Short mmCIF file of C-alpha atoms and ligand atoms in Angstrom, two decimals:
data_model
loop_
_atom_site.label_atom_id
_atom_site.label_comp_id
_atom_site.label_asym_id
_atom_site.label_seq_id
_atom_site.Cartn_x
_atom_site.Cartn_y
_atom_site.Cartn_z
CA MET A 283 0.01 0.00 0.00
CA ILE A 284 1.29 3.43 -0.95
CA ARG A 285 0.09 6.23 1.33
CA TYR A 286 0.26 9.90 0.46
CA PHE A 287 1.58 12.23 3.12
CA SER A 288 1.74 15.99 3.36
CA THR A 289 5.27 17.37 2.83
CA ARG A 290 4.71 19.25 6.14
CA ASP A 291 3.31 16.35 8.16
CA GLU A 292 5.93 16.22 10.89
CA LYS A 293 4.60 13.10 12.54
CA ALA A 294 3.93 11.33 9.21
CA GLU A 295 0.65 10.01 10.54
CA LYS A 296 -2.09 11.46 8.36
CA GLY A 297 -1.51 9.54 5.14
CA VAL A 298 -4.34 9.20 2.60
CA SER A 299 -4.98 7.04 -0.45
CA SER A 300 -4.05 8.14 -3.97
CA ALA A 301 -7.73 8.80 -4.81
CA ALA A 302 -8.12 10.98 -1.75
CA ALA A 303 -4.87 12.87 -2.49
CA ILE A 304 -6.11 13.58 -6.05
CA LYS A 305 -9.55 14.68 -4.85
CA ARG A 306 -8.20 17.00 -2.14
CA GLY A 307 -5.36 18.59 -4.12
CA ILE A 308 -3.64 20.31 -1.21
CA ALA A 309 -3.26 18.87 2.28
CA PRO A 310 -5.10 20.51 5.20
CA ASP A 311 -1.78 21.77 6.67
CA GLY A 312 -0.94 23.53 3.39
CA GLY A 313 1.61 20.87 2.36
CA LEU A 314 1.68 18.83 -0.85
CA TYR A 315 0.69 15.14 -0.94
CA SER A 316 3.61 12.85 -1.83
CA PRO A 317 3.95 9.04 -1.75
CA ASP A 318 5.65 7.52 1.28
CA VAL A 319 7.38 4.92 -0.92
CA ILE A 320 8.58 5.49 -4.46
CA PRO A 321 8.16 2.24 -6.35
CA GLU A 322 11.29 0.93 -8.01
CA VAL A 323 11.48 -0.69 -11.43
CA THR A 324 13.95 -3.18 -12.91
CA PRO A 325 16.02 -2.79 -16.10
CA ASP A 326 13.71 -5.43 -17.65
CA PHE A 327 10.68 -3.29 -16.90
CA ILE A 328 12.29 -0.35 -18.72
CA ASP A 329 13.28 -2.52 -21.60
CA SER A 330 9.68 -3.86 -21.87
CA LEU A 331 8.41 -0.31 -22.57
CA LYS A 332 10.32 -0.22 -25.84
CA ASP A 333 7.75 -1.88 -28.01
CA LEU A 334 4.65 -0.29 -26.45
CA GLU A 335 2.67 2.76 -27.56
CA TYR A 336 2.71 5.79 -25.32
CA SER A 337 -0.67 5.05 -23.72
CA ALA A 338 0.43 1.48 -22.79
CA ARG A 339 3.73 2.84 -21.37
CA ALA A 340 1.66 5.27 -19.32
CA ALA A 341 -0.66 2.56 -17.99
CA LYS A 342 2.26 0.39 -16.84
CA ILE A 343 3.97 3.23 -14.99
CA LEU A 344 0.82 4.75 -13.45
CA SER A 345 -0.30 1.35 -12.16
CA LEU A 346 2.77 1.23 -9.96
CA PHE A 347 1.42 4.18 -8.00
CA LEU A 348 -2.35 3.85 -8.36
CA SER A 349 -3.19 0.16 -8.20
CA ASP A 350 -4.44 0.31 -4.57
CA ASP A 351 -7.38 2.41 -5.80
CA TYR A 352 -7.68 2.00 -9.56
CA SER A 353 -7.97 -1.31 -11.41
CA GLY A 354 -5.65 -2.26 -14.27
CA PRO A 355 -8.36 -2.09 -16.97
CA GLU A 356 -9.54 1.26 -15.58
CA ILE A 357 -6.03 2.76 -15.80
CA GLU A 358 -5.57 1.34 -19.30
CA ALA A 359 -8.89 2.81 -20.47
CA PHE A 360 -8.01 6.24 -19.01
CA CYS A 361 -4.57 6.27 -20.62
CA GLY A 362 -5.96 5.03 -23.93
CA ALA A 363 -8.51 7.87 -24.03
CA ALA A 364 -6.12 10.55 -22.76
CA TYR A 365 -3.32 9.82 -25.22
CA SER A 366 -5.50 8.83 -28.19
CA PRO A 367 -4.61 9.77 -31.76
CA GLU A 368 -7.50 12.27 -31.68
CA ALA A 369 -5.93 14.10 -28.75
CA PHE A 370 -2.32 13.71 -29.96
CA PRO A 371 -2.36 13.23 -33.77
CA ASP A 372 1.47 13.36 -34.01
CA GLY A 373 2.09 11.06 -31.08
CA ALA A 374 2.05 12.03 -27.41
CA ALA A 375 5.75 12.63 -26.82
CA PRO A 376 7.81 12.23 -29.99
CA LEU A 377 11.60 12.28 -29.52
CA LYS A 378 13.56 14.14 -32.25
CA ASP A 379 17.23 13.51 -32.84
CA ILE A 380 18.86 16.93 -33.52
CA GLY A 381 22.44 15.63 -33.76
CA ASP A 382 25.59 15.59 -31.55
CA GLY A 383 23.97 13.37 -28.96
CA LYS A 384 21.11 15.87 -28.38
CA PHE A 385 17.44 14.93 -28.55
CA VAL A 386 14.31 17.02 -28.16
CA LEU A 387 11.30 15.51 -26.41
CA GLU A 388 8.25 17.33 -27.82
CA LEU A 389 5.47 17.54 -25.27
CA TRP A 390 3.17 19.95 -27.11
CA HIS A 391 1.25 17.87 -29.61
CA GLY A 392 -1.96 17.96 -27.51
CA PRO A 393 -5.06 20.18 -27.75
CA SER A 394 -3.53 23.36 -26.25
CA CYS A 395 -0.15 23.09 -28.01
CA ALA A 396 1.74 23.25 -24.67
CA PHE A 397 3.08 20.56 -22.35
CA LYS A 398 0.34 20.93 -19.70
CA ASP A 399 -1.88 18.73 -21.91
CA MET A 400 0.36 15.76 -20.99
CA ALA A 401 -1.03 15.83 -17.45
CA LEU A 402 -4.37 17.56 -18.01
CA GLN A 403 -5.63 15.11 -20.60
CA LEU A 404 -5.36 12.36 -17.96
CA MET A 405 -5.92 13.94 -14.54
CA PRO A 406 -9.61 14.77 -15.04
CA ARG A 407 -10.33 11.05 -15.58
CA LEU A 408 -8.46 10.18 -12.41
CA LEU A 409 -10.36 12.87 -10.50
CA SER A 410 -13.76 11.89 -11.87
CA ALA A 411 -13.15 8.30 -10.74
CA ALA A 412 -11.75 9.49 -7.38
CA ILE A 413 -15.00 11.28 -6.65
CA THR A 414 -16.87 8.03 -6.93
CA LYS A 415 -14.20 5.94 -5.21
CA THR A 416 -14.09 8.15 -2.13
CA GLY A 417 -17.86 7.96 -1.75
CA GLU A 418 -18.28 11.68 -2.50
CA LYS A 419 -21.93 12.59 -3.12
CA ARG A 420 -21.26 16.05 -4.57
CA ASP A 421 -19.85 16.92 -8.00
CA ALA A 422 -16.65 18.94 -8.42
CA LEU A 423 -16.43 22.54 -9.61
CA ILE A 424 -12.90 23.23 -10.85
CA LEU A 425 -11.93 26.89 -10.49
CA VAL A 426 -8.84 28.11 -12.35
CA ALA A 427 -7.06 31.46 -12.54
CA THR A 428 -4.67 31.38 -15.44
CA SER A 429 -1.87 33.52 -16.82
CA GLY A 430 -2.06 31.63 -20.11
CA ASP A 431 -1.27 27.96 -20.80
CA THR A 432 -2.99 26.25 -17.87
CA GLY A 433 -6.44 27.66 -18.68
CA LYS A 434 -6.76 26.20 -22.11
CA ALA A 435 -5.17 22.88 -21.15
CA ALA A 436 -7.52 22.52 -18.19
CA LEU A 437 -10.62 23.40 -20.28
CA GLU A 438 -9.68 20.81 -22.86
CA GLY A 439 -8.93 18.18 -20.22
CA TYR A 440 -12.12 18.69 -18.19
CA ARG A 441 -14.63 19.38 -20.89
CA ASP A 442 -17.51 16.91 -20.94
CA ILE A 443 -16.00 14.89 -18.08
CA ASP A 444 -18.60 13.25 -15.82
CA ARG A 445 -19.39 14.86 -12.46
CA ILE A 446 -17.12 17.87 -13.03
CA LYS A 447 -17.68 21.46 -14.11
CA ILE A 448 -14.84 23.86 -14.91
CA GLU A 449 -14.64 27.66 -14.86
CA VAL A 450 -11.59 29.68 -15.90
CA PHE A 451 -10.80 33.31 -15.14
CA TYR A 452 -8.01 35.10 -17.00
CA PRO A 453 -6.70 38.70 -17.07
CA ALA A 454 -8.47 40.10 -20.16
CA GLU A 455 -5.43 42.17 -21.13
CA GLY A 456 -2.78 39.93 -19.59
CA VAL A 457 -2.61 36.86 -21.87
CA SER A 458 -1.41 36.51 -25.43
CA MET A 459 -3.85 36.90 -28.33
CA ILE A 460 -3.65 33.21 -29.16
CA GLN A 461 -4.21 32.15 -25.58
CA LYS A 462 -7.25 34.44 -25.32
CA LEU A 463 -8.76 33.11 -28.55
CA GLN A 464 -8.12 29.54 -27.46
CA MET A 465 -10.18 30.12 -24.30
CA MET A 466 -12.96 32.32 -25.80
CA THR A 467 -13.72 29.70 -28.46
CA GLN A 468 -13.68 26.72 -26.01
CA ALA A 469 -16.13 23.86 -26.70
CA GLY A 470 -17.87 21.71 -24.09
CA SER A 471 -21.16 21.62 -22.17
CA ASN A 472 -19.65 21.90 -18.64
CA VAL A 473 -17.27 24.84 -19.18
CA ASP A 474 -17.32 28.58 -18.49
CA VAL A 475 -14.68 31.23 -19.25
CA CYS A 476 -14.59 34.87 -18.21
CA GLY A 477 -12.00 37.64 -18.57
CA ILE A 478 -11.13 39.89 -15.60
CA ARG A 479 -10.46 43.59 -15.64
CA GLY A 480 -7.13 43.46 -13.81
CA ASN A 481 -3.89 41.49 -13.87
CA PHE A 482 -3.15 37.81 -13.14
CA ASP A 483 -2.78 38.52 -9.43
CA ASP A 484 -6.29 40.02 -9.32
CA ALA A 485 -7.67 36.91 -11.01
CA GLN A 486 -5.70 34.59 -8.70
CA ASN A 487 -6.61 36.53 -5.55
CA GLY A 488 -10.27 36.39 -6.62
CA VAL A 489 -10.08 32.61 -6.98
CA LYS A 490 -8.24 32.22 -3.66
CA SER A 491 -10.84 34.28 -1.84
CA ILE A 492 -13.62 32.11 -3.27
CA PHE A 493 -11.73 28.97 -2.17
CA THR A 494 -11.36 30.19 1.43
CA ASP A 495 -14.91 31.56 1.82
CA GLY A 496 -16.98 29.36 4.16
CA ASP A 497 -20.28 30.88 3.04
CA ILE A 498 -19.58 30.02 -0.60
CA ALA A 499 -18.57 26.47 0.36
CA ALA A 500 -21.86 26.09 2.26
CA GLU A 501 -23.91 27.52 -0.59
CA LEU A 502 -22.22 25.21 -3.11
CA ASP A 503 -22.71 22.29 -0.76
CA ARG A 504 -26.48 22.98 -0.80
CA ARG A 505 -26.29 22.76 -4.57
CA GLY A 506 -24.35 19.47 -4.46
CA LEU A 507 -20.97 20.85 -5.42
CA PHE A 508 -17.50 21.22 -3.94
CA LEU A 509 -14.60 23.34 -5.19
CA SER A 510 -11.39 21.83 -6.50
CA SER A 511 -8.32 23.15 -8.26
CA ALA A 512 -6.37 22.03 -11.32
CA ASN A 513 -2.95 23.51 -10.60
CA SER A 514 0.36 21.68 -10.50
CA ILE A 515 0.51 21.12 -6.78
CA ASN A 516 -2.06 18.31 -7.26
CA TRP A 517 -0.46 14.86 -7.25
CA GLY A 518 -2.74 13.97 -10.18
CA ARG A 519 -0.89 16.50 -12.33
CA LEU A 520 2.63 15.38 -11.43
CA LEU A 521 2.19 11.66 -11.80
CA PRO A 522 1.31 11.56 -15.54
CA GLN A 523 4.48 13.57 -16.27
CA VAL A 524 6.71 10.77 -14.91
CA VAL A 525 5.77 8.72 -17.97
CA TYR A 526 7.47 10.76 -20.66
CA TYR A 527 10.88 10.51 -18.98
CA PHE A 528 10.62 6.73 -19.27
CA SER A 529 9.12 7.02 -22.74
CA ALA A 530 12.13 9.05 -23.96
CA TYR A 531 14.52 6.45 -22.55
CA ALA A 532 12.55 3.62 -24.16
CA ASP A 533 12.69 5.41 -27.51
CA LEU A 534 16.44 5.85 -27.19
CA LEU A 535 16.81 2.13 -26.43
CA LYS A 536 14.67 1.33 -29.42
CA GLN A 537 16.76 3.52 -31.71
CA GLY A 538 19.94 1.99 -30.31
CA ALA A 539 21.09 5.42 -29.14
CA VAL A 540 21.72 4.08 -25.60
CA SER A 541 22.48 0.64 -24.24
CA PRO A 542 20.48 -0.70 -21.25
CA GLY A 543 21.55 0.97 -18.04
CA GLU A 544 23.47 3.81 -19.73
CA ARG A 545 22.80 7.17 -18.06
CA ILE A 546 21.32 10.12 -19.86
CA ASP A 547 20.80 13.79 -18.94
CA PHE A 548 17.55 15.79 -19.10
CA VAL A 549 17.33 19.57 -19.47
CA VAL A 550 13.97 20.96 -18.37
CA PRO A 551 12.55 24.47 -18.89
CA THR A 552 11.27 25.18 -15.40
CA GLY A 553 8.74 27.48 -13.69
CA ASN A 554 6.79 25.88 -10.87
CA PHE A 555 9.21 22.88 -10.67
CA GLY A 556 6.43 20.39 -11.55
CA ASN A 557 7.85 19.05 -14.77
CA ILE A 558 11.39 18.52 -13.51
CA PHE A 559 10.17 17.06 -10.19
CA SER A 560 8.43 14.34 -12.21
CA GLY A 561 11.87 13.64 -13.73
CA TYR A 562 13.26 13.30 -10.21
CA LEU A 563 10.55 10.71 -9.43
CA ALA A 564 11.52 8.78 -12.56
CA TYR A 565 15.17 8.85 -11.39
CA ARG A 566 14.21 7.61 -7.92
CA MET A 567 12.21 4.81 -9.57
CA GLY A 568 15.34 3.57 -11.25
CA LEU A 569 15.54 5.35 -14.60
CA PRO A 570 19.25 5.76 -15.46
CA VAL A 571 19.56 9.54 -15.16
CA GLY A 572 22.93 11.33 -14.96
CA ARG A 573 21.77 14.90 -14.31
CA LEU A 574 18.52 16.80 -14.22
CA VAL A 575 19.39 20.26 -15.46
CA CYS A 576 16.93 22.92 -14.26
CA ALA A 577 16.74 25.63 -16.92
CA SER A 578 15.39 29.05 -15.86
CA ASN A 579 14.96 32.39 -17.59
CA ARG A 580 16.01 35.74 -16.13
CA ASN A 581 13.85 34.89 -13.05
CA ARG A 582 16.75 32.76 -11.80
CA VAL A 583 15.64 32.03 -8.25
CA LEU A 584 16.17 28.26 -8.77
CA THR A 585 19.60 28.68 -10.45
CA ASP A 586 20.73 30.58 -7.38
CA PHE A 587 19.20 27.97 -5.08
CA PHE A 588 21.12 25.10 -6.72
CA SER A 589 24.36 27.03 -6.54
CA THR A 590 24.07 28.44 -2.97
CA GLY A 591 21.40 26.44 -1.12
CA VAL A 592 19.60 29.70 -0.39
CA TYR A 593 16.10 30.19 -1.79
CA ASP A 594 15.39 33.90 -1.82
CA LYS A 595 12.31 35.36 -3.52
CA ASN A 596 13.13 38.90 -2.39
CA ARG A 597 14.21 40.12 -5.79
CA SER A 598 12.93 41.87 -8.87
CA PHE A 599 10.36 40.04 -10.99
CA TYR A 600 10.98 40.20 -14.75
CA THR A 601 8.56 39.73 -17.61
CA THR A 602 10.37 37.66 -20.22
CA SER A 603 9.82 36.11 -23.66
CA SER A 604 9.12 32.80 -21.84
CA PRO A 605 6.13 33.92 -19.70
CA SER A 606 5.15 30.46 -18.46
CA MET A 607 8.43 30.39 -16.54
CA ASP A 608 8.09 33.88 -14.98
CA ILE A 609 7.74 32.60 -11.40
CA LEU A 610 9.44 33.50 -8.11
CA ILE A 611 7.79 30.82 -5.92
CA SER A 612 8.32 27.36 -7.44
CA SER A 613 5.80 25.42 -5.38
CA ASN A 614 6.83 21.90 -6.23
CA LEU A 615 10.36 22.42 -4.94
CA GLU A 616 8.70 21.71 -1.58
CA ARG A 617 8.33 18.07 -2.62
CA LEU A 618 12.08 17.77 -3.35
CA LEU A 619 12.83 19.29 0.04
CA ALA A 620 10.52 16.79 1.75
CA TYR A 621 12.42 13.88 0.20
CA SER A 622 15.85 15.39 0.84
CA ALA A 623 15.43 17.04 4.23
CA GLY A 624 12.31 15.42 5.66
CA PRO A 625 8.94 16.96 6.60
CA VAL A 626 10.10 18.55 9.87
CA ARG A 627 12.71 20.71 8.17
CA THR A 628 10.46 21.32 5.14
CA ALA A 629 7.70 22.70 7.37
CA GLY A 630 10.34 25.05 8.84
CA TYR A 631 11.59 26.19 5.43
CA MET A 632 8.04 26.90 4.29
CA SER A 633 7.23 28.99 7.32
CA GLU A 634 10.55 30.90 6.87
CA LEU A 635 9.59 31.49 3.23
CA LYS A 636 6.22 32.86 4.29
CA LYS A 637 7.69 35.09 7.00
CA THR A 638 10.92 36.35 5.43
CA GLY A 639 10.74 35.33 1.78
CA ARG A 640 13.85 33.15 2.06
CA TYR A 641 15.30 29.98 3.57
CA SER A 642 18.64 28.16 3.49
CA VAL A 643 19.08 24.38 3.37
CA GLY A 644 22.74 24.10 4.44
CA GLU A 645 25.72 22.25 3.00
CA SER A 646 24.80 18.60 3.43
CA ILE A 647 21.27 18.77 1.99
CA LEU A 648 22.49 20.95 -0.84
CA GLY A 649 25.21 18.39 -1.52
CA ASP A 650 22.63 15.61 -1.84
CA ILE A 651 20.47 17.72 -4.16
CA ARG A 652 23.44 18.61 -6.34
CA ASP A 653 24.30 14.97 -6.83
CA ILE A 654 21.44 14.86 -9.29
CA PHE A 655 20.36 18.47 -10.05
CA ALA A 656 22.23 21.35 -11.70
CA GLY A 657 20.78 24.83 -12.27
CA TYR A 658 21.42 27.04 -15.33
CA CYS A 659 19.70 30.11 -16.71
CA ALA A 660 19.40 32.06 -19.96
CA ASP A 661 18.21 35.68 -20.47
CA ASP A 662 16.01 36.82 -23.39
CA GLU A 663 19.00 37.65 -25.58
CA GLU A 664 20.57 34.20 -25.10
CA THR A 665 17.18 32.62 -25.69
CA SER A 666 16.65 34.48 -28.91
CA ALA A 667 20.16 33.57 -30.05
CA ALA A 668 19.46 29.90 -29.37
CA ILE A 669 16.29 29.99 -31.47
CA GLY A 670 18.24 31.50 -34.39
CA ARG A 671 21.22 29.15 -33.97
CA TYR A 672 19.17 25.94 -33.78
CA TRP A 673 17.10 26.97 -36.75
CA LYS A 674 20.07 27.89 -38.90
CA GLU A 675 22.40 25.08 -37.91
CA ARG A 676 20.02 22.17 -37.34
CA HIS A 677 16.75 23.24 -38.90
CA TYR A 678 15.06 22.80 -35.48
CA LEU A 679 12.40 25.42 -34.68
CA ALA A 680 12.05 25.92 -30.94
CA ASP A 681 9.65 28.09 -28.98
CA THR A 682 11.01 30.51 -26.37
CA HIS A 683 10.66 28.14 -23.37
CA THR A 684 12.35 25.29 -25.18
CA ALA A 685 15.06 27.69 -26.28
CA VAL A 686 15.85 28.59 -22.69
CA ALA A 687 16.54 24.92 -22.18
CA LEU A 688 18.61 24.60 -25.38
CA SER A 689 20.74 27.56 -24.37
CA CYS A 690 21.24 26.04 -20.88
CA ALA A 691 22.02 22.64 -22.40
CA ASP A 692 24.80 24.16 -24.48
CA ARG A 693 26.34 25.93 -21.46
CA TYR A 694 26.00 22.81 -19.29
CA ILE A 695 27.76 20.67 -21.91
CA SER A 696 30.54 23.17 -22.59
CA GLU A 697 31.20 23.79 -18.89
CA THR A 698 31.15 20.15 -17.78
CA GLY A 699 32.44 18.43 -20.93
CA GLN A 700 29.62 15.95 -20.40
CA GLU A 701 29.19 13.33 -23.18
CA ARG A 702 26.07 11.55 -22.06
CA PRO A 703 23.06 11.63 -24.44
CA CYS A 704 21.15 14.81 -23.57
CA VAL A 705 17.33 15.03 -23.81
CA VAL A 706 15.93 18.59 -23.92
CA LEU A 707 12.25 18.84 -23.01
CA SER A 708 10.24 21.01 -25.39
CA THR A 709 7.21 22.53 -23.75
CA ALA A 710 5.32 24.59 -26.35
CA SER A 711 4.76 24.79 -30.07
CA PRO A 712 6.85 27.61 -31.62
CA PHE A 713 3.59 28.96 -33.10
CA LYS A 714 2.18 29.70 -29.65
CA PHE A 715 4.90 32.33 -29.27
CA ALA A 716 5.10 33.18 -32.98
CA SER A 717 6.17 36.78 -32.89
CA SER A 718 9.22 36.19 -30.60
CA VAL A 719 10.23 33.16 -32.61
CA TYR A 720 9.76 34.98 -35.92
CA SER A 721 12.02 37.86 -34.95
CA SER A 722 14.68 35.44 -33.61
CA VAL A 723 14.68 33.51 -36.86
CA THR A 724 14.51 36.44 -39.30
CA SER A 725 15.77 39.51 -37.35
CA PHE A 726 12.55 41.32 -38.42
CA GLU A 727 9.49 42.21 -36.40
CA ALA A 728 6.33 40.23 -37.10
CA GLU A 729 3.04 42.00 -37.80
CA PRO A 730 0.67 41.96 -34.81
CA GLY A 731 -2.16 39.45 -34.29
CA TYR A 732 -2.74 36.20 -36.12
CA ARG A 733 -0.58 37.39 -39.06
CA ALA A 734 2.54 36.53 -36.97
CA LEU A 735 1.71 32.81 -37.20
CA GLU A 736 1.34 32.98 -40.96
CA MET A 737 4.60 34.97 -41.29
CA LEU A 738 6.46 32.38 -39.16
CA SER A 739 5.05 29.62 -41.36
CA GLU A 740 6.10 31.44 -44.56
CA ALA A 741 9.59 32.09 -43.22
CA THR A 742 10.23 28.50 -42.14
CA GLY A 743 8.06 26.41 -44.44
CA ILE A 744 6.47 24.72 -41.40
CA PRO A 745 2.65 24.76 -41.42
CA VAL A 746 0.67 26.39 -38.61
CA PRO A 747 -0.55 23.53 -36.35
CA ALA A 748 -4.19 22.54 -37.12
CA ARG A 749 -5.19 23.43 -33.54
CA LEU A 750 -4.11 27.04 -34.03
CA SER A 751 -4.83 27.42 -37.72
CA GLY A 752 -7.63 29.96 -38.41
CA ILE A 753 -8.30 30.42 -34.67
CA ASP A 754 -9.00 34.13 -35.30
CA ARG A 755 -12.04 33.18 -37.39
CA ARG A 756 -13.67 30.71 -34.99
CA ALA A 757 -16.95 31.50 -33.26
CA VAL A 758 -16.48 33.17 -29.87
CA ARG A 759 -18.56 31.46 -27.16
CA PHE A 760 -17.29 33.38 -24.15
CA PRO A 761 -16.86 37.12 -24.86
CA ASP A 762 -17.56 38.29 -21.29
CA VAL A 763 -15.25 40.36 -19.11
CA CYS A 764 -16.12 41.21 -15.49
CA ASP A 765 -14.55 43.10 -12.57
CA ALA A 766 -12.63 41.05 -10.05
CA ASP A 767 -15.43 41.53 -7.52
CA GLY A 768 -17.93 40.11 -10.04
CA MET A 769 -16.22 36.71 -10.01
CA ARG A 770 -18.35 35.26 -7.21
CA ARG A 771 -21.61 36.13 -8.92
CA ARG A 772 -20.36 34.68 -12.20
CA MET A 773 -19.28 31.49 -10.44
CA LEU A 774 -22.59 31.04 -8.59
CA THR A 775 -24.59 31.61 -11.78
CA PHE A 776 -22.50 28.99 -13.54
CA ALA A 777 -22.87 26.58 -10.58
CA GLY A 778 -26.63 26.66 -11.24
C1 PLP B 678 3.99 25.56 -17.41
C2 PLP B 678 5.10 25.69 -18.45
C3 PLP B 678 6.45 25.55 -18.09
C4 PLP B 678 6.91 25.35 -16.68
O1 PLP B 678 6.62 24.08 -16.15
P1 PLP B 678 6.66 23.80 -14.58
O2 PLP B 678 6.09 22.43 -14.39
O3 PLP B 678 5.80 24.87 -13.97
O4 PLP B 678 8.08 23.91 -14.14
C5 PLP B 678 7.38 25.62 -19.12
N1 PLP B 678 7.02 25.86 -20.39
C6 PLP B 678 5.72 26.03 -20.76
C7 PLP B 678 5.41 26.32 -22.17
C8 PLP B 678 4.72 25.92 -19.80
O5 PLP B 678 3.40 26.09 -20.18
#
């Protein structure tokens, strides 16, 4: 039996099942649910993934964590539906060989064209079943405040899922044109979308205040609903991401690019530390990983943490060309701390962070962390240069987030002389950030609006992805914008 404990549970006594952890999202003490044992796999297990499709690889790996609550056929059915050819027409996580021992793992072939689909296509199915399994009588209302990518991926994942409704709030002037169109044209019978007059913080604070309001909870309870969240602190969002680390290794084995047991490095464009933490779980399960390289943009709070052991969010916040990584509090780092330093110390760090904005882990814990992690960062200029370089030299077109990782990979390899195969995770389609990518490739400015996508396509000969093609001409279902204090009324109307 695997039990899920809060990262701050000092007595380690309040463990819950996987279904309960997925339903609750965050632990009552504010910590993050994490498994008490990390299942280990054998080299034969890894080898057996080679000849399977992605959905079957996913089912085998997820079963190791979920089989106390979910049956084998159930997990297979969920994975089959989540990673179907309809959802991922070009394959769920194709691995591209770009030469010199470097590979790109493309995680953006899902409905929103960003990597959050990898988890959000699956998690709603796990949650929907968890509601039934835990004997919950009410249905879930998922409330999301988004600065861009999460909103669309969550809407696509939760639409038309049984016993769940989803409502997304976004800053009307604070997301990209493509992201806004993706949300305003959303399909599904259980979805609602509304813009907010204000910035992302206003949207997020509005959502937080709804979550902590006892009167609203009681009112929703009368209507047979409870609130739940879709963000990356939920165990149900981390777990599906473990799969593609194994999948990349299985593909390398299949291509003969590695021999069984040979170690490889991963370079991960990082914001909230969810993606790379899933890589850490894969490593702890027995995947032969040499290094997990954490790639940050100019908001380099994690780079500094890995070099000094001091996490300090008291610093300027920068808006960069890789907005999904513009973060000063990387929530999932708490899970790494819990495994490295234990819940007692982790609870202490988190209360320090809340009080003073910083904490320090000390030499010995930092040493353990650095045995597997390394931190690198790239500013906008280096990122843009990497996009141009990889396009000109290797004909690989990367988005801005992926390019941060490519730039970091190059520095990591030149500084360490490392010769292991290196897998760079690619987290968004270049067309999602078309105007930055266009100017990096051509040195000219793109025209505003949808035209930028067409210009990028003309300049590179790569077609606009079907999911984004003509998005400016689709019917708008959700044109509304409200003030931040109108969010409650909107939510209660939607709740019905
Ligand atoms: C969310 C996101 C990231 C950051 O992932 P984390 O799990 O938060 O570290 C990187 N790139 C893109 C495109 C994203 O949407």
